Coordinates of N, CA and C in Angstrom, one line a residue:
Chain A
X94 N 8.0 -4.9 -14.4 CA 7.4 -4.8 -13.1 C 6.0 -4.1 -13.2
X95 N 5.3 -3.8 -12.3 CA 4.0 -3.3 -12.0 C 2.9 -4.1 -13.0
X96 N 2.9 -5.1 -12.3 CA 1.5 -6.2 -13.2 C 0.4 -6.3 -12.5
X97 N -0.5 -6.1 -12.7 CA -2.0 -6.1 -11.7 C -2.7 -7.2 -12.4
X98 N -3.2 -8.0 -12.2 CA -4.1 -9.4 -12.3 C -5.2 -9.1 -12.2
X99 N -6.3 -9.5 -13.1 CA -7.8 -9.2 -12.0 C -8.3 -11.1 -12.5
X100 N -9.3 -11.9 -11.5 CA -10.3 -12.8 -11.9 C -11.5 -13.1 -11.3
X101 N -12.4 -13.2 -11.8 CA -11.7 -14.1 -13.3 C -12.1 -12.7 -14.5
X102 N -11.5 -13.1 -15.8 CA -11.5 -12.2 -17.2 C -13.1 -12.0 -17.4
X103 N -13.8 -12.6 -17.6 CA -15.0 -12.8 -17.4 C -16.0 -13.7 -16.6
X104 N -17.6 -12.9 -16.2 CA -18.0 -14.4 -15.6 C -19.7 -14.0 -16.2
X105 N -20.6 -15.0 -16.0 CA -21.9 -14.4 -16.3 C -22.4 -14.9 -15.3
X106 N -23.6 -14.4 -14.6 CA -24.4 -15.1 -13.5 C -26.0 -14.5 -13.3
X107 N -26.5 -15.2 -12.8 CA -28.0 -14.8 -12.8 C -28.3 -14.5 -11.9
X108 N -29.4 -13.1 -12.2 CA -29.7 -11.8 -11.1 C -30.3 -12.4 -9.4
X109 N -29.5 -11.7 -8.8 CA -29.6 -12.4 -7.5 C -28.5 -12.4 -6.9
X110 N -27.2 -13.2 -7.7 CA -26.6 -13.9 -7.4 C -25.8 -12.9 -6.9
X111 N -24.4 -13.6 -6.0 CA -23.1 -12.2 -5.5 C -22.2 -12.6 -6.6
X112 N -21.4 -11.8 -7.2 CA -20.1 -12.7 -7.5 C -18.8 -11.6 -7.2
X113 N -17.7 -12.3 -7.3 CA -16.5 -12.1 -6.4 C -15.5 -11.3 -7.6
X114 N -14.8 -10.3 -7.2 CA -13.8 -10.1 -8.7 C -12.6 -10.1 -7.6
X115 N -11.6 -10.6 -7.9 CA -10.2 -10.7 -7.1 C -9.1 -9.8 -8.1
X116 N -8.5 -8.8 -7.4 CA -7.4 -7.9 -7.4 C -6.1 -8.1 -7.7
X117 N -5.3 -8.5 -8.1 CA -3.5 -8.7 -7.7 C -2.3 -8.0 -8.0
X118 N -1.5 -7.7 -7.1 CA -0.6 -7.0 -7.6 C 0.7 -8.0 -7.6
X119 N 1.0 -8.3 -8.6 CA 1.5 -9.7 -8.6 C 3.3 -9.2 -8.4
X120 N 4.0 -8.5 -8.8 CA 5.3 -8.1 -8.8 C 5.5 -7.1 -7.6
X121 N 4.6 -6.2 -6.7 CA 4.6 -5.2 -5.9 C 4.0 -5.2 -5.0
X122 N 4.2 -4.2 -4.0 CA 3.2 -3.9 -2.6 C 2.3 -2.9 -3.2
X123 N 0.9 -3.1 -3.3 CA -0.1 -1.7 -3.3 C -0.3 -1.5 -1.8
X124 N -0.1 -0.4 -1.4 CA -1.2 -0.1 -0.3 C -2.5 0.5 -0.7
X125 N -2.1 0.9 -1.7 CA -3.8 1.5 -2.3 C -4.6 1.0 -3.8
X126 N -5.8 0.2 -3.5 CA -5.7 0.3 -5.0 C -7.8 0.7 -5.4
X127 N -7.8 0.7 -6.3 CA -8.9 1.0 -7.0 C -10.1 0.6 -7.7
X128 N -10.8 0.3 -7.5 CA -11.9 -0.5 -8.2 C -12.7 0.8 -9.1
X129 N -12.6 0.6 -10.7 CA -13.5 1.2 -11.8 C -14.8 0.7 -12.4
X130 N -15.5 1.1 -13.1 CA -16.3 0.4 -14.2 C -16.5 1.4 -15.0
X131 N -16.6 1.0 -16.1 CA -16.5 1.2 -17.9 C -18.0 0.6 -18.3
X132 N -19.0 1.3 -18.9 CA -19.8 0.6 -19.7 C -19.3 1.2 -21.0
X133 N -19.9 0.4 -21.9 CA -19.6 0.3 -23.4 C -19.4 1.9 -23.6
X134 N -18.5 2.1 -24.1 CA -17.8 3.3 -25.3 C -18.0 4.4 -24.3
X135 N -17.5 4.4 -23.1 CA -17.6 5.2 -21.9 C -16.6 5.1 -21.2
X136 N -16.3 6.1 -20.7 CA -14.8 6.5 -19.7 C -15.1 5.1 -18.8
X137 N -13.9 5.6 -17.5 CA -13.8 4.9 -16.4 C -14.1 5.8 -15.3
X138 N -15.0 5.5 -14.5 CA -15.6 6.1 -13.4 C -15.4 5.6 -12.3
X139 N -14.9 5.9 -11.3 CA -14.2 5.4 -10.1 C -15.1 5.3 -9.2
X140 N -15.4 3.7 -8.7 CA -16.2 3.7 -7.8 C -15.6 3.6 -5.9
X141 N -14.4 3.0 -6.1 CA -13.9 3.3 -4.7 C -12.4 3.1 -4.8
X142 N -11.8 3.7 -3.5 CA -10.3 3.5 -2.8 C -10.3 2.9 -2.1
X143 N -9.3 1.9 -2.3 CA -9.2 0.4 -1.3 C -7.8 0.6 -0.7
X144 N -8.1 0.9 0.8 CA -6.3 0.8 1.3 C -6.6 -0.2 1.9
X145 N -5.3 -1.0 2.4 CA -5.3 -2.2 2.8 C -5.1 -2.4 4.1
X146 N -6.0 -2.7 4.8 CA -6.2 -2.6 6.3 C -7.5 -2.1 7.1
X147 N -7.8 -0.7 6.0 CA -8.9 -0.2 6.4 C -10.1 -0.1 5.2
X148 N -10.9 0.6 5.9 CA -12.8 0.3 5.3 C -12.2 1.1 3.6
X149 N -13.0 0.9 3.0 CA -12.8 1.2 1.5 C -13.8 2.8 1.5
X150 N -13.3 3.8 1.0 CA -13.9 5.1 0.3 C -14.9 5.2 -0.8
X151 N -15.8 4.7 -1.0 CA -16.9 5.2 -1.8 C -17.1 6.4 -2.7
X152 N -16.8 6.6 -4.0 CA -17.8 8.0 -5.0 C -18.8 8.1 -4.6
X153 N -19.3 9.4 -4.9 CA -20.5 9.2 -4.5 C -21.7 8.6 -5.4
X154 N -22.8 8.1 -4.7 CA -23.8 7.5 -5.9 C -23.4 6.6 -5.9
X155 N -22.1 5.3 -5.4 CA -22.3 3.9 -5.4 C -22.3 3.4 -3.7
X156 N -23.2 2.3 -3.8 CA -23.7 1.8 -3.1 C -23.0 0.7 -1.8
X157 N -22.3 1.4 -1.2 CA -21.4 0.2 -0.2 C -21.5 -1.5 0.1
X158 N -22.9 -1.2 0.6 CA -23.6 -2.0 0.6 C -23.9 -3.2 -0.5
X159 N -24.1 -2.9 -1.7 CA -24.2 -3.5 -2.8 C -23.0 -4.2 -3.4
X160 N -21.8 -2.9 -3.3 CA -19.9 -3.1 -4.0 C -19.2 -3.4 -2.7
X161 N -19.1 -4.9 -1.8 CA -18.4 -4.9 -0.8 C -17.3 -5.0 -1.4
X162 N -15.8 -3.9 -1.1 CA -14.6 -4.1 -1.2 C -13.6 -4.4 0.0
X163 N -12.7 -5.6 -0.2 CA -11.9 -5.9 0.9 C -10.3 -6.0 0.5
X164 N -9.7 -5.1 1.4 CA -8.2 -5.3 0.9 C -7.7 -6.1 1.9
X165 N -7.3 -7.1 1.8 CA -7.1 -7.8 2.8 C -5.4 -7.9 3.3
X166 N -4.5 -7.6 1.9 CA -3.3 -7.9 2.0 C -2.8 -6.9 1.3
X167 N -1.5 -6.5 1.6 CA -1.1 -5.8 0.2 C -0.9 -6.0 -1.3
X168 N -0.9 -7.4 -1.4 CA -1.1 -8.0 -2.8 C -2.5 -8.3 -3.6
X169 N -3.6 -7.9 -2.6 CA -5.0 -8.3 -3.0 C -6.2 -7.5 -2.5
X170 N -6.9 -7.3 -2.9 CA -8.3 -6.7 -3.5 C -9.4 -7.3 -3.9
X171 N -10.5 -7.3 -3.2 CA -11.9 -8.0 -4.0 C -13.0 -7.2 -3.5
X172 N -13.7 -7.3 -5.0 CA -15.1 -6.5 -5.2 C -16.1 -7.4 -5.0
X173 N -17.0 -7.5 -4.4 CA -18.2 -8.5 -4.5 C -19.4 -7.7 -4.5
X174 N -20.1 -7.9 -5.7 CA -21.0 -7.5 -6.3 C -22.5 -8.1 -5.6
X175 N -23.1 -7.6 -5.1 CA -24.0 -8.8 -4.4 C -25.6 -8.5 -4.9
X176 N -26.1 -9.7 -4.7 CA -27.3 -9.4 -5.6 C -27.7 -8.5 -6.7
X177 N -26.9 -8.6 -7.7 CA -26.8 -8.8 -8.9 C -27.5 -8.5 -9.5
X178 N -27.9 -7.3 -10.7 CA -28.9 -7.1 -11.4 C -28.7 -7.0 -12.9
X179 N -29.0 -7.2 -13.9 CA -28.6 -7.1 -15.1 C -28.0 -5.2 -15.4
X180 N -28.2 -4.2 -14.9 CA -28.0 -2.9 -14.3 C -26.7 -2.6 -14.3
X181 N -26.0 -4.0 -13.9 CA -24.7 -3.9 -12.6 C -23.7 -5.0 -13.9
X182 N -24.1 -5.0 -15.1 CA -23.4 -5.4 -16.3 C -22.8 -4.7 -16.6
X183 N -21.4 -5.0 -16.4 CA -20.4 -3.8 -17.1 C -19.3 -4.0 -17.0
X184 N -18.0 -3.7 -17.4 CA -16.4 -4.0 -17.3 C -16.2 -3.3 -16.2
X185 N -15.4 -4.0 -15.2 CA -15.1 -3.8 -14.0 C -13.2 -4.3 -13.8
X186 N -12.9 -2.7 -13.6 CA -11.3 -2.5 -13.6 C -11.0 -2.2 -12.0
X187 N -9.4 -2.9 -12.3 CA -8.8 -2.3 -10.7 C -7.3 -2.0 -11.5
X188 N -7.2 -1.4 -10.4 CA -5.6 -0.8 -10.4 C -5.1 -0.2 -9.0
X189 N -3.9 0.0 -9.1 CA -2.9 -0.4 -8.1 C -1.3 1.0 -8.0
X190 N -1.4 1.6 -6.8 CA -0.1 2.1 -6.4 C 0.7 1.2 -6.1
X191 N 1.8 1.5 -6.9 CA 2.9 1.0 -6.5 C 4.1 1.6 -5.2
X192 N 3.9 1.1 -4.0 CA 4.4 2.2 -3.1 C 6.1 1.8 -2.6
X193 N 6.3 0.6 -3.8 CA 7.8 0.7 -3.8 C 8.3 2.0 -4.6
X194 N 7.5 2.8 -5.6 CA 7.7 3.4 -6.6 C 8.1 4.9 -6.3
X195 N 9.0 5.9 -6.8 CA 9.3 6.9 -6.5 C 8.0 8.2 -6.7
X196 N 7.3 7.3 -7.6 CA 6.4 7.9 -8.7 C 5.4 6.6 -7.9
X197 N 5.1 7.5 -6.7 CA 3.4 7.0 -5.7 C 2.5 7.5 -6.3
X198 N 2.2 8.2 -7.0 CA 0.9 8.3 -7.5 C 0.3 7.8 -9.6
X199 N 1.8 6.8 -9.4 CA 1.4 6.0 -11.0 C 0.1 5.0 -10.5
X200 N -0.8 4.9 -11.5 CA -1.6 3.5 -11.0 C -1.6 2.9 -12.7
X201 N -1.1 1.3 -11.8 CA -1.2 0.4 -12.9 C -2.5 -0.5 -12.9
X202 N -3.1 -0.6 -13.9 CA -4.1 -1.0 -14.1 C -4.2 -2.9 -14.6
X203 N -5.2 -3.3 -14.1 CA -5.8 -5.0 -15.3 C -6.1 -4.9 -15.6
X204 N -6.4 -6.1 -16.5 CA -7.0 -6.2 -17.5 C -8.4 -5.8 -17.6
X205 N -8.8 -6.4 -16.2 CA -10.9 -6.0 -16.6 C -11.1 -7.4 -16.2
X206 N -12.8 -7.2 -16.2 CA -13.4 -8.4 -15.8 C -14.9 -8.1 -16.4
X207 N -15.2 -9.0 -17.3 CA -16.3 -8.6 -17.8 C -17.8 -9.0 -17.0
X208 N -18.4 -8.0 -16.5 CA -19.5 -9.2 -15.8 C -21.1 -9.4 -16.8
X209 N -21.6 -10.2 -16.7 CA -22.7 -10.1 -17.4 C -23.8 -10.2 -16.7
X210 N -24.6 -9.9 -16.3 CA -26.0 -10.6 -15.3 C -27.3 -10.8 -15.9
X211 N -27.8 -11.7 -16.1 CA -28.5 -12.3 -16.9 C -30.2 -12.1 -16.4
Chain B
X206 N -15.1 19.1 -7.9 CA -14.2 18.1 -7.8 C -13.1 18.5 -9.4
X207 N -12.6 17.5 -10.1 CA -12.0 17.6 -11.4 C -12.7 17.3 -12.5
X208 N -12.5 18.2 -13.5 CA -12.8 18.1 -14.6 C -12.9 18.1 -16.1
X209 N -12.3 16.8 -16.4 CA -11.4 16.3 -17.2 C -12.0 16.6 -18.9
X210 N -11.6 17.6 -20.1 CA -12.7 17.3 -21.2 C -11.6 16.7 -22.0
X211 N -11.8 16.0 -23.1 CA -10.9 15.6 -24.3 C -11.4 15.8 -25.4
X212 N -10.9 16.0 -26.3 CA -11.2 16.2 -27.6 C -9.8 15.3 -28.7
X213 N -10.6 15.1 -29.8 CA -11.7 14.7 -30.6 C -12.0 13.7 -29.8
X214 N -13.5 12.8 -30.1 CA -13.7 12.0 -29.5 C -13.6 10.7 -30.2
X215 N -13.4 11.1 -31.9 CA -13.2 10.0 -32.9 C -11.8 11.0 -33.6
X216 N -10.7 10.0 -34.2 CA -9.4 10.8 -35.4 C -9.4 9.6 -35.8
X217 N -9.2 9.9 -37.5 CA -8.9 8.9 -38.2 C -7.8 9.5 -39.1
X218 N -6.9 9.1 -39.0 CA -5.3 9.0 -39.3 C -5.0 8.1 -40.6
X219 N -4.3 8.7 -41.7 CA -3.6 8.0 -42.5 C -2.2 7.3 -41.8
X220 N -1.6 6.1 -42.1 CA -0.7 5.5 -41.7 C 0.4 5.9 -42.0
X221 N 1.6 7.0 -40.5 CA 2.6 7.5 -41.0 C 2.9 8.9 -40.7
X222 N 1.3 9.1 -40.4 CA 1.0 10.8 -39.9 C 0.8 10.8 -38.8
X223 N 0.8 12.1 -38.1 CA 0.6 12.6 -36.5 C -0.7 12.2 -36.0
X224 N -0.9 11.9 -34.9 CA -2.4 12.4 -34.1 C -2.0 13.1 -33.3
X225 N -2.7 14.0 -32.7 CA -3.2 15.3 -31.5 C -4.7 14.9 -31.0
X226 N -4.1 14.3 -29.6 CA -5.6 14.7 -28.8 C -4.8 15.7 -27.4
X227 N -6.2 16.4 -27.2 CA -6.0 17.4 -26.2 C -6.9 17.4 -25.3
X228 N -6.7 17.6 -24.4 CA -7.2 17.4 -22.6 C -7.3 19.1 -22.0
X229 N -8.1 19.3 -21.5 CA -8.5 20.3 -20.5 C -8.8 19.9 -18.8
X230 N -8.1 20.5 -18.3 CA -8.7 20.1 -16.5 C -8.7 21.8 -15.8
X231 N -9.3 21.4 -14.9 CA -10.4 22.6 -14.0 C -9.7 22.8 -12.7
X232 N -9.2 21.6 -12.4 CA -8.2 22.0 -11.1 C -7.0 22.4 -10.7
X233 N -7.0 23.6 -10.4 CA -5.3 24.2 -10.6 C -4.3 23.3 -10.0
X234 N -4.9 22.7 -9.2 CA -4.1 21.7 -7.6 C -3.5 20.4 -8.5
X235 N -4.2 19.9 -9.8 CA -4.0 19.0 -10.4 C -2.1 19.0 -10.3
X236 N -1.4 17.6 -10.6 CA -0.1 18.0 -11.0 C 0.4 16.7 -11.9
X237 N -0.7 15.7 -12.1 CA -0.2 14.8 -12.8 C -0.6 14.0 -13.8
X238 N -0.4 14.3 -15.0 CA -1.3 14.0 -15.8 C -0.7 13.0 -16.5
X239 N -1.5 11.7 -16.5 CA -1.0 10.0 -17.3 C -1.7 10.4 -18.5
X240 N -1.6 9.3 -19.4 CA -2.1 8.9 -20.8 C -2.3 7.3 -20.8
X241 N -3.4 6.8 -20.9 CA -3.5 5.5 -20.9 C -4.4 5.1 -22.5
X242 N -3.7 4.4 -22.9 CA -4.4 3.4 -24.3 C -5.2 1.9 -23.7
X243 N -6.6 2.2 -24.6 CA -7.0 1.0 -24.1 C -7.3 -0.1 -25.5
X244 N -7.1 -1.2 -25.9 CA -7.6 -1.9 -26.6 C -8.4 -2.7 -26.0
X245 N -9.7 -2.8 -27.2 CA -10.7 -3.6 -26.8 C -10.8 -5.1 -26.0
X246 N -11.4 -4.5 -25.1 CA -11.5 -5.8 -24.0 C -10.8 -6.2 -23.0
X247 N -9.8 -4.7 -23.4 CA -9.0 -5.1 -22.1 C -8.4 -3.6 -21.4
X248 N -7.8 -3.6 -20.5 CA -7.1 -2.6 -19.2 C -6.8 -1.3 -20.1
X249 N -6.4 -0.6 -19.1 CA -5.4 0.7 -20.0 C -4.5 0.5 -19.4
X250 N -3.4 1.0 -20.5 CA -2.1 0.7 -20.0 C -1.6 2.1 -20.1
X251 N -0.8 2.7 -18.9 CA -0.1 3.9 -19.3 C 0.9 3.7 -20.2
X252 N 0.8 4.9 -21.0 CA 1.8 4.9 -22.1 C 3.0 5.7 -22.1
X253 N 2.6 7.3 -21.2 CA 3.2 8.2 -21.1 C 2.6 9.3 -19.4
X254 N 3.4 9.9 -19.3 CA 3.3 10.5 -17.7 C 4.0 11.4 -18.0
X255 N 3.4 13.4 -17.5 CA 4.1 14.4 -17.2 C 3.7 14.9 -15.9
X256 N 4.8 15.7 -15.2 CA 4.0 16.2 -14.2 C 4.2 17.6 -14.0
X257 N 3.5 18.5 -13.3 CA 3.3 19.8 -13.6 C 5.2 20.7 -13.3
X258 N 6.0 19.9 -13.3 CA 7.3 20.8 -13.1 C 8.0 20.7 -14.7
X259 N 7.7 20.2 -15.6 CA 7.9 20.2 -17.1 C 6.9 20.1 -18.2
X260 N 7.4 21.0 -19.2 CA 6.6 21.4 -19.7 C 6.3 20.4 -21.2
X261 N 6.9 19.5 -20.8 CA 7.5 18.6 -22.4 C 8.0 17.1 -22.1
X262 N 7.6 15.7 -22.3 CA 8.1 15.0 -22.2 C 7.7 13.8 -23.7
X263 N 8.9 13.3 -23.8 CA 8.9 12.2 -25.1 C 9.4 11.2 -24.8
X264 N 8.8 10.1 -25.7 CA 9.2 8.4 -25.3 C 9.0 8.1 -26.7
X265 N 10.4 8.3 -27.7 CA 10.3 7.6 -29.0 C 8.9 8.5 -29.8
X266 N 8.2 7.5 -30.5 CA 6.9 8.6 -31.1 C 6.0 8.8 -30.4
X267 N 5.7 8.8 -28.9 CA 4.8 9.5 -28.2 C 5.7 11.2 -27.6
X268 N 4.8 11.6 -27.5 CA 5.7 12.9 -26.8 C 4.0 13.8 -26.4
X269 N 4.3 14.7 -25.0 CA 3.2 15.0 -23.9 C 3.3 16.2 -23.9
X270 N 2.5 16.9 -24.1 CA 2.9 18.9 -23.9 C 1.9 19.4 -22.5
X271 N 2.3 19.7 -21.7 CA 1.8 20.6 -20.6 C 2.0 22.4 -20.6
X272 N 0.4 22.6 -21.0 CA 0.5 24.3 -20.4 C -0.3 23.9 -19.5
X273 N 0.5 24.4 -18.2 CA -0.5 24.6 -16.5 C -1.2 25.9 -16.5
X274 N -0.3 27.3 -17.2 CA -1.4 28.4 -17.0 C -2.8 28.1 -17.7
X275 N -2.7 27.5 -18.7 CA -3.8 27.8 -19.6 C -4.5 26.5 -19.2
X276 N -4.4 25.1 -18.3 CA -4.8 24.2 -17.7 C -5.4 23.2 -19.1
X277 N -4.1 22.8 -20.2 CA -4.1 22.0 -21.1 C -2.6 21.0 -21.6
X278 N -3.2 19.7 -21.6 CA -2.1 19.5 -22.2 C -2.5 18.0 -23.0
X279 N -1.5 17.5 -23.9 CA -2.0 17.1 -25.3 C -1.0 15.9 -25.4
X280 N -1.3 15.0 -26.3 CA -0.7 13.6 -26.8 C -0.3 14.1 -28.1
X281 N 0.9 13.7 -28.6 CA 1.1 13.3 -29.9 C 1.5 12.4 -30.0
X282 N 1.2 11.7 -31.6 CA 2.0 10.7 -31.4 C 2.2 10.6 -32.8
X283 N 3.5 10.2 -33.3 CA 4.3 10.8 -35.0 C 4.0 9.5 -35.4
X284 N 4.7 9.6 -37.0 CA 4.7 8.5 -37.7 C 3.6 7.2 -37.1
X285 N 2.7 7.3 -37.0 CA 1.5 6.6 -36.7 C 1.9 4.8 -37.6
X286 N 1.4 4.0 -36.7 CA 1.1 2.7 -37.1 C -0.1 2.0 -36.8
X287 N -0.6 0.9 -37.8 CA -1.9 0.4 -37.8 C -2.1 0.2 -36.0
X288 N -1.2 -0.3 -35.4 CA -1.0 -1.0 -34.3 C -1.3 -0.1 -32.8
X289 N -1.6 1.3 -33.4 CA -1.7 2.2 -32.5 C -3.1 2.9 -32.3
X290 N -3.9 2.0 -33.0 CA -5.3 1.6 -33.0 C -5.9 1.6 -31.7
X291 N -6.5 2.5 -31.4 CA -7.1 2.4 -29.8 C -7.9 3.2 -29.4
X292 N -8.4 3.1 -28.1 CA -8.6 4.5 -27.7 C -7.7 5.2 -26.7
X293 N -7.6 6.2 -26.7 CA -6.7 6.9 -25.5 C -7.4 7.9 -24.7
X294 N -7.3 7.5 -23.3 CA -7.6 8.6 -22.0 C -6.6 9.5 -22.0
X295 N -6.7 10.4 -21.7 CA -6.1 11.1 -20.5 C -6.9 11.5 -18.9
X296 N -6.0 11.8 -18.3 CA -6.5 11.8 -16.9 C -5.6 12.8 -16.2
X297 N -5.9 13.2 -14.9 CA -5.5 14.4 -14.6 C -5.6 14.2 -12.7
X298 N -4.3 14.5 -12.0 CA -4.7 13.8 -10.8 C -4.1 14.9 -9.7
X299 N -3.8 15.2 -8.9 CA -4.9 14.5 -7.8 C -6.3 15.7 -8.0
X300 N -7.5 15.6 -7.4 CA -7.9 14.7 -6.6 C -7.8 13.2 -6.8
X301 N -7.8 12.5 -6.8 CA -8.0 10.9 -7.6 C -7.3 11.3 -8.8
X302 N -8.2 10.0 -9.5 CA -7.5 10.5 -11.1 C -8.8 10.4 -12.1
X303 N -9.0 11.5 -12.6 CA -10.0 11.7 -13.3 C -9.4 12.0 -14.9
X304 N -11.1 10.7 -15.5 CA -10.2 10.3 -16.5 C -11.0 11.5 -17.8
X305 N -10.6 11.2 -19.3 CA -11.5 11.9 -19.9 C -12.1 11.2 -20.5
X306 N -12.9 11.6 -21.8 CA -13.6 10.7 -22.2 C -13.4 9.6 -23.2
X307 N -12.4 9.9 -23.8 CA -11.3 8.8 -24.4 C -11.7 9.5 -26.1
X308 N -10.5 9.0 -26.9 CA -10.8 9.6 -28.4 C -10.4 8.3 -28.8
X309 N -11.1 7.7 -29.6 CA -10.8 6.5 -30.5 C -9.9 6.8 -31.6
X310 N -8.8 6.2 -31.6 CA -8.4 6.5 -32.6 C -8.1 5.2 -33.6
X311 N -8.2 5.6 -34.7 CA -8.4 4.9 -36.1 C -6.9 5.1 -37.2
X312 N -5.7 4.0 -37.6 CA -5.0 4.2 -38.3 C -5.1 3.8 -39.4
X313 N -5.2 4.0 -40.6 CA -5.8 3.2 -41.6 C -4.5 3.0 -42.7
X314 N -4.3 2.3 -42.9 CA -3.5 1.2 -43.7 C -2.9 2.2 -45.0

């Protein structure tokens, strides 16, 4: 149990463009889940908290506006990166509470999504 | 906010022997501290979980040490395999979960 999906695995697209990363918690209910990014040989830095129903929580220093996150369901999550800059190239993780779980504050993580912007 | 340090940031291990990475956090309020391994190109996967009411927990050759007074606690992992090749976070929650900076580690044949 606790499998989180992210797609697509990778995508590349050129500066400008939006593109979409989709969330899943494919075995469980998240009510809460998480959007990261990782650049090369660097931690994971949390860019927001996505509960499902309401507006998403921002770190500080990223850009709302720019990282639209929508929880729409309790199975799903998406980041839409919009107007795109080669900048905004980087592994892009989500993860997921499990709030069947006794242990609410485990987060299971995907795989990643590699973005490239060209 | 939290703040998470790890050390070593590189270990390179003979095949068979122990690693020790060790974590420091800043927040006394913290109470849960994961271990996630990441292989290249893809997610971290928790491997191991303590939380601040024990001071000791093991899963086969991983095992977790928590001192809360001294606000440290450490990975081991015994008899080492090529296979355990990675890097490992620790993290330290709540607030969030803040991660560290990860130690690569290296098993060599």
């Amino acid at each position: 149990g606790a499998v989180v999906s992210q797609h697509p695995s990778w995508v590349i697209c050129k500066s400008g463009t939006s593109v979409k990363i989709e969330c899943r918690s494919l075995d469980f209910q998240a009510t809460t889940m998480f959007w990261y990014r990782q650049f090369p040989k660097q931690s994971l830095m949390l860019m927001a908290t996505s509960n499902e129903g309401s507006k998403a929580t921002y770190e500080q220093g990223v850009e709302k506006d720019k990282f639209l996150i929508n929880h729409a369901s309790l199975t799903l999550s998406t980041l839409t990166v919009t107007s795109a800059h080669p900048e905004d190239s980087s592994f892009y993780i989500c993860s997921a509470l499990n709030r069947d779980k006794i242990s609410t504050d485990t987060q299971y993580f995907g795989p990643g999504t590699r973005l490239t912007v060209l | 906010g939290e703040n998470v340090e790890q050390h070593p940031s590189t270990l390179s291990v003979q095949e068979g022997d122990s690693a020790v990475i060790k974590c420091t956090y800043s927040d006394s309020a913290s109470n849960y501290f994961p271990w996630y391994k990441q292989e290249l190109g893809k997610g971290p996967q928790l491997i191991i979980d303590i939380r601040s009411n024990v001071g000791e927990k093991k899963d086969q050759r991983i095992a977790v040490t928590l001192n809360k007074t001294a606000k440290h606690f450490s990975l081991h992992i015994t008899e080492t395999q090529p296979e355990d090749s990675a890097v490992y976070f620790c993290a330290a929650s709540p607030p969030g979960l803040s991660f560290g900076a990860g130690t690569t580690v290296t098993v060599r044949a």
